[in-house]
PDB file of C-alpha atoms in Angstrom:
ATOM      1  CA  MET V   1       0.000   0.000   0.000  1.00 50.00           C
ATOM      2  CA  ALA V   2       1.376   3.409  -0.995  1.00 49.00           C
ATOM      3  CA  ARG V   3       1.980   5.910   1.755  1.00 49.00           C
ATOM      4  CA  SER V   4      -0.341   8.894   1.445  1.00 49.00           C
ATOM      5  CA  VAL V   5       2.176  11.383   2.803  1.00 50.00           C
ATOM      6  CA  ALA V   6       5.901  11.334   2.151  1.00 52.00           C
ATOM      7  CA  ALA V   7       8.465  11.782   4.911  1.00 53.00           C
ATOM      8  CA  LYS V   8       8.830  15.241   6.405  1.00 57.00           C
ATOM      9  CA  LYS V   9      11.191  17.546   4.600  1.00 59.00           C
ATOM     10  CA  ASN V  10      12.448  20.572   6.513  1.00 65.00           C
ATOM     11  CA  GLY V  11       9.906  19.800   9.224  1.00 64.00           C
ATOM     12  CA  LYS V  12       6.951  20.009   6.783  1.00 63.00           C
ATOM     13  CA  PRO V  13       5.087  17.065   5.265  1.00 62.00           C
ATOM     14  CA  ALA V  14       5.946  16.502   1.610  1.00 61.00           C
ATOM     15  CA  ARG V  15       3.237  16.211  -1.060  1.00 64.00           C
ATOM     16  CA  ALA V  16       1.088  13.113  -1.198  1.00 59.00           C
ATOM     17  CA  LEU V  17       2.574  10.241  -3.167  1.00 75.00           C
ATOM     18  CA  SER V  18      -0.728   8.649  -4.130  1.00 89.00           C
ATOM     19  CA  LYS V  19      -3.313  10.181  -6.415  1.00 89.00           C
ATOM     20  CA  PRO V  20      -6.313  11.716  -4.613  1.00 94.00           C
ATOM     21  CA  PRO V  21      -9.600   9.858  -5.171  1.00 94.00           C
ATOM     22  CA  TYR V  22     -11.218  12.831  -6.925  1.00 96.00           C
ATOM     23  CA  VAL V  23      -9.296  14.880  -9.487  1.00 96.00           C
ATOM     24  CA  LEU V  24     -11.410  17.740 -10.831  1.00 96.00           C
ATOM     25  CA  ASP V  25      -9.609  17.877 -14.184  1.00 95.00           C
ATOM     26  CA  GLU V  26     -10.705  14.278 -14.885  1.00 96.00           C
ATOM     27  CA  GLN V  27     -14.433  14.825 -14.257  1.00 97.00           C
ATOM     28  CA  VAL V  28     -16.856  14.892 -17.175  1.00 96.00           C
ATOM     29  CA  GLY V  29     -18.872  17.819 -15.818  1.00 96.00           C
ATOM     30  CA  PHE V  30     -15.789  19.970 -15.380  1.00 98.00           C
ATOM     31  CA  ILE V  31     -14.503  19.139 -18.866  1.00 97.00           C
ATOM     32  CA  LEU V  32     -17.928  19.778 -20.421  1.00 97.00           C
ATOM     33  CA  ARG V  33     -18.096  23.149 -18.650  1.00 98.00           C
ATOM     34  CA  GLN V  34     -14.674  24.122 -20.030  1.00 98.00           C
ATOM     35  CA  VAL V  35     -15.724  23.067 -23.538  1.00 97.00           C
ATOM     36  CA  TRP V  36     -18.979  25.034 -23.133  1.00 97.00           C
ATOM     37  CA  GLN V  37     -17.012  28.114 -22.031  1.00 97.00           C
ATOM     38  CA  ARG V  38     -14.802  27.838 -25.122  1.00 98.00           C
ATOM     39  CA  HIS V  39     -17.842  27.371 -27.379  1.00 97.00           C
ATOM     40  CA  SER V  40     -19.676  30.306 -25.736  1.00 96.00           C
ATOM     41  CA  SER V  41     -16.676  32.542 -26.319  1.00 97.00           C
ATOM     42  CA  ILE V  42     -16.582  31.576 -30.014  1.00 98.00           C
ATOM     43  CA  PHE V  43     -20.360  32.055 -30.245  1.00 97.00           C
ATOM     44  CA  SER V  44     -20.291  35.520 -28.666  1.00 96.00           C
ATOM     45  CA  ARG V  45     -17.466  36.607 -30.923  1.00 96.00           C
ATOM     46  CA  ASP V  46     -18.857  35.213 -34.192  1.00 96.00           C
ATOM     47  CA  ILE V  47     -22.667  35.138 -34.110  1.00 96.00           C
ATOM     48  CA  GLY V  48     -22.683  38.587 -35.678  1.00 89.00           C
ATOM     49  CA  THR V  49     -25.420  40.192 -33.595  1.00 90.00           C
ATOM     50  CA  ASN V  50     -26.392  40.657 -29.981  1.00 92.00           C
ATOM     51  CA  LEU V  51     -28.011  37.232 -29.363  1.00 96.00           C
ATOM     52  CA  THR V  52     -27.439  34.799 -26.537  1.00 96.00           C
ATOM     53  CA  PRO V  53     -27.064  31.074 -27.238  1.00 97.00           C
ATOM     54  CA  THR V  54     -30.566  30.467 -25.825  1.00 97.00           C
ATOM     55  CA  GLN V  55     -32.065  33.208 -28.013  1.00 98.00           C
ATOM     56  CA  TRP V  56     -30.351  31.718 -31.062  1.00 98.00           C
ATOM     57  CA  ALA V  57     -31.637  28.254 -30.096  1.00 98.00           C
ATOM     58  CA  ALA V  58     -35.218  29.551 -29.996  1.00 98.00           C
ATOM     59  CA  LEU V  59     -34.861  31.468 -33.281  1.00 98.00           C
ATOM     60  CA  SER V  60     -33.237  28.598 -35.126  1.00 98.00           C
ATOM     61  CA  LYS V  61     -35.722  26.023 -33.787  1.00 98.00           C
ATOM     62  CA  LEU V  62     -38.681  28.194 -34.847  1.00 98.00           C
ATOM     63  CA  ALA V  63     -37.087  28.586 -38.285  1.00 98.00           C
ATOM     64  CA  GLU V  64     -36.744  24.802 -38.425  1.00 98.00           C
ATOM     65  CA  THR V  65     -40.176  23.784 -37.113  1.00 97.00           C
ATOM     66  CA  GLY V  66     -42.463  26.752 -37.654  1.00 97.00           C
ATOM     67  CA  PRO V  67     -44.906  28.083 -35.056  1.00 97.00           C
ATOM     68  CA  CYS V  68     -45.369  26.135 -31.837  1.00 96.00           C
ATOM     69  CA  SER V  69     -46.464  26.713 -28.284  1.00 95.00           C
ATOM     70  CA  GLN V  70     -43.994  28.289 -25.895  1.00 95.00           C
ATOM     71  CA  ASN V  71     -44.103  25.109 -23.811  1.00 94.00           C
ATOM     72  CA  GLN V  72     -43.269  22.937 -26.831  1.00 96.00           C
ATOM     73  CA  LEU V  73     -40.497  25.316 -27.883  1.00 98.00           C
ATOM     74  CA  GLY V  74     -39.010  25.061 -24.404  1.00 97.00           C
ATOM     75  CA  ARG V  75     -38.970  21.267 -24.671  1.00 98.00           C
ATOM     76  CA  LEU V  76     -37.472  21.375 -28.169  1.00 98.00           C
ATOM     77  CA  THR V  77     -34.675  23.683 -27.011  1.00 98.00           C
ATOM     78  CA  ALA V  78     -34.092  22.072 -23.584  1.00 97.00           C
ATOM     79  CA  MET V  79     -35.187  25.163 -21.648  1.00 98.00           C
ATOM     80  CA  ASP V  80     -37.356  25.235 -18.559  1.00 97.00           C
ATOM     81  CA  VAL V  81     -40.603  27.216 -18.461  1.00 94.00           C
ATOM     82  CA  ALA V  82     -39.109  30.346 -16.883  1.00 96.00           C
ATOM     83  CA  THR V  83     -36.115  30.435 -19.224  1.00 97.00           C
ATOM     84  CA  ILE V  84     -38.092  30.026 -22.454  1.00 97.00           C
ATOM     85  CA  LYS V  85     -40.587  32.678 -21.316  1.00 96.00           C
ATOM     86  CA  GLY V  86     -37.771  35.169 -20.744  1.00 97.00           C
ATOM     87  CA  VAL V  87     -36.145  34.296 -24.059  1.00 98.00           C
ATOM     88  CA  ILE V  88     -39.398  34.755 -25.980  1.00 97.00           C
ATOM     89  CA  ASP V  89     -40.206  37.983 -24.125  1.00 97.00           C
ATOM     90  CA  ARG V  90     -36.808  39.410 -25.143  1.00 97.00           C
ATOM     91  CA  LEU V  91     -37.108  38.210 -28.759  1.00 98.00           C
ATOM     92  CA  THR V  92     -40.633  39.640 -28.995  1.00 98.00           C
ATOM     93  CA  ALA V  93     -39.433  42.978 -27.593  1.00 98.00           C
ATOM     94  CA  ARG V  94     -36.841  43.022 -30.401  1.00 98.00           C
ATOM     95  CA  GLY V  95     -39.516  42.315 -33.014  1.00 98.00           C
ATOM     96  CA  LEU V  96     -38.127  38.865 -33.868  1.00 98.00           C
ATOM     97  CA  THR V  97     -40.989  36.711 -32.557  1.00 98.00           C
ATOM     98  CA  GLU V  98     -44.702  37.170 -32.029  1.00 98.00           C
ATOM     99  CA  THR V  99     -47.525  35.224 -30.447  1.00 95.00           C
ATOM    100  CA  SER V 100     -50.942  34.435 -31.840  1.00 94.00           C
ATOM    101  CA  GLN V 101     -53.880  32.324 -30.785  1.00 92.00           C
ATOM    102  CA  ASP V 102     -53.705  28.656 -31.793  1.00 89.00           C
ATOM    103  CA  PRO V 103     -56.533  28.100 -34.308  1.00 90.00           C
ATOM    104  CA  GLU V 104     -56.950  24.519 -33.031  1.00 88.00           C
ATOM    105  CA  ASP V 105     -56.981  25.431 -29.326  1.00 87.00           C
ATOM    106  CA  GLY V 106     -58.059  28.959 -28.428  1.00 83.00           C
ATOM    107  CA  ARG V 107     -56.548  28.613 -24.943  1.00 86.00           C
ATOM    108  CA  ARG V 108     -53.038  28.208 -26.308  1.00 89.00           C
ATOM    109  CA  LEU V 109     -50.695  30.793 -27.814  1.00 89.00           C
ATOM    110  CA  LEU V 110     -48.339  29.956 -30.644  1.00 96.00           C
ATOM    111  CA  VAL V 111     -44.916  31.536 -30.937  1.00 98.00           C
ATOM    112  CA  SER V 112     -43.670  32.263 -34.434  1.00 98.00           C
ATOM    113  CA  LEU V 113     -40.943  34.223 -36.113  1.00 98.00           C
ATOM    114  CA  THR V 114     -41.749  37.627 -37.515  1.00 98.00           C
ATOM    115  CA  ARG V 115     -40.470  38.410 -40.978  1.00 98.00           C
ATOM    116  CA  ALA V 116     -37.467  40.117 -39.317  1.00 98.00           C
ATOM    117  CA  GLY V 117     -36.903  37.029 -37.152  1.00 98.00           C
ATOM    118  CA  GLN V 118     -37.018  34.710 -40.165  1.00 98.00           C
ATOM    119  CA  GLN V 119     -34.599  36.933 -42.079  1.00 98.00           C
ATOM    120  CA  LEU V 120     -32.216  37.082 -39.114  1.00 98.00           C
ATOM    121  CA  ALA V 121     -32.315  33.299 -38.643  1.00 98.00           C
ATOM    122  CA  GLU V 122     -31.511  32.795 -42.337  1.00 98.00           C
ATOM    123  CA  LYS V 123     -28.750  35.416 -42.241  1.00 97.00           C
ATOM    124  CA  LEU V 124     -27.093  33.976 -39.108  1.00 97.00           C
ATOM    125  CA  ALA V 125     -27.297  30.269 -40.006  1.00 97.00           C
ATOM    126  CA  PRO V 126     -23.913  30.348 -41.816  1.00 98.00           C
ATOM    127  CA  ASN V 127     -22.314  32.040 -38.774  1.00 97.00           C
ATOM    128  CA  ALA V 128     -23.791  29.387 -36.473  1.00 97.00           C
ATOM    129  CA  LEU V 129     -22.446  26.606 -38.701  1.00 98.00           C
ATOM    130  CA  ALA V 130     -19.004  28.263 -38.691  1.00 98.00           C
ATOM    131  CA  ILE V 131     -19.151  28.474 -34.876  1.00 98.00           C
ATOM    132  CA  THR V 132     -19.796  24.730 -34.692  1.00 97.00           C
ATOM    133  CA  ARG V 133     -16.927  24.065 -37.106  1.00 98.00           C
ATOM    134  CA  GLU V 134     -14.540  26.183 -35.035  1.00 98.00           C
ATOM    135  CA  THR V 135     -15.641  24.568 -31.784  1.00 98.00           C
ATOM    136  CA  LEU V 136     -14.909  21.137 -33.268  1.00 98.00           C
ATOM    137  CA  ALA V 137     -11.793  22.234 -35.207  1.00 98.00           C
ATOM    138  CA  PRO V 138      -9.283  20.472 -32.912  1.00 98.00           C
ATOM    139  CA  LEU V 139     -10.843  17.149 -33.928  1.00 98.00           C
ATOM    140  CA  ASP V 140     -10.491  15.295 -37.203  1.00 98.00           C
ATOM    141  CA  ALA V 141     -13.614  14.218 -39.117  1.00 98.00           C
ATOM    142  CA  LYS V 142     -13.845  10.781 -37.491  1.00 98.00           C
ATOM    143  CA  GLU V 143     -13.339  12.251 -34.005  1.00 98.00           C
ATOM    144  CA  ARG V 144     -16.090  14.833 -34.643  1.00 98.00           C
ATOM    145  CA  GLU V 145     -18.463  12.083 -35.735  1.00 98.00           C
ATOM    146  CA  THR V 146     -17.585   9.968 -32.688  1.00 98.00           C
ATOM    147  CA  LEU V 147     -17.922  12.900 -30.283  1.00 98.00           C
ATOM    148  CA  MET V 148     -21.343  13.860 -31.626  1.00 97.00           C
ATOM    149  CA  ALA V 149     -22.537  10.243 -31.459  1.00 98.00           C
ATOM    150  CA  LEU V 150     -21.328   9.902 -27.868  1.00 97.00           C
ATOM    151  CA  LEU V 151     -22.810  13.229 -26.778  1.00 96.00           C
ATOM    152  CA  ASN V 152     -26.148  12.268 -28.341  1.00 97.00           C
ATOM    153  CA  LYS V 153     -26.008   8.992 -26.457  1.00 97.00           C
ATOM    154  CA  LEU V 154     -25.538  10.898 -23.171  1.00 94.00           C
ATOM    155  CA  ARG V 155     -28.624  13.131 -23.729  1.00 92.00           C
TER     156      ARG V 155
END
């Protein structure tokens, strides 16, 4: 069994000889947070307008799917009720989204892109694709494919 503390040197205990049971730099959550920070920095620098990643997620998902309820949009973009409400409120204040009554269920509101929102989503899509490419740039094509498959498996 390895000794956990080396002999005293100059009256002070030397560093531990064995590896601690928990090393932060080896933990998936810590690594994912560092990768997210790098991606967020690239996103902020390159998106080309004053949008947050959650605002872009809502815009791009609406461009992809068309109008849907705020609740459904939150599920599609992995945002809780409070977060998606704030995102839509801010996008609506900027004239990028609007709400209207659902013709199939008068109790429900649908969120949709305005013409300006649709144009912005189309304009920024190439930037967003470039951001993804830069985030994944340290990996070769096979590694990118493997990473995306593994991340999707962890969802």
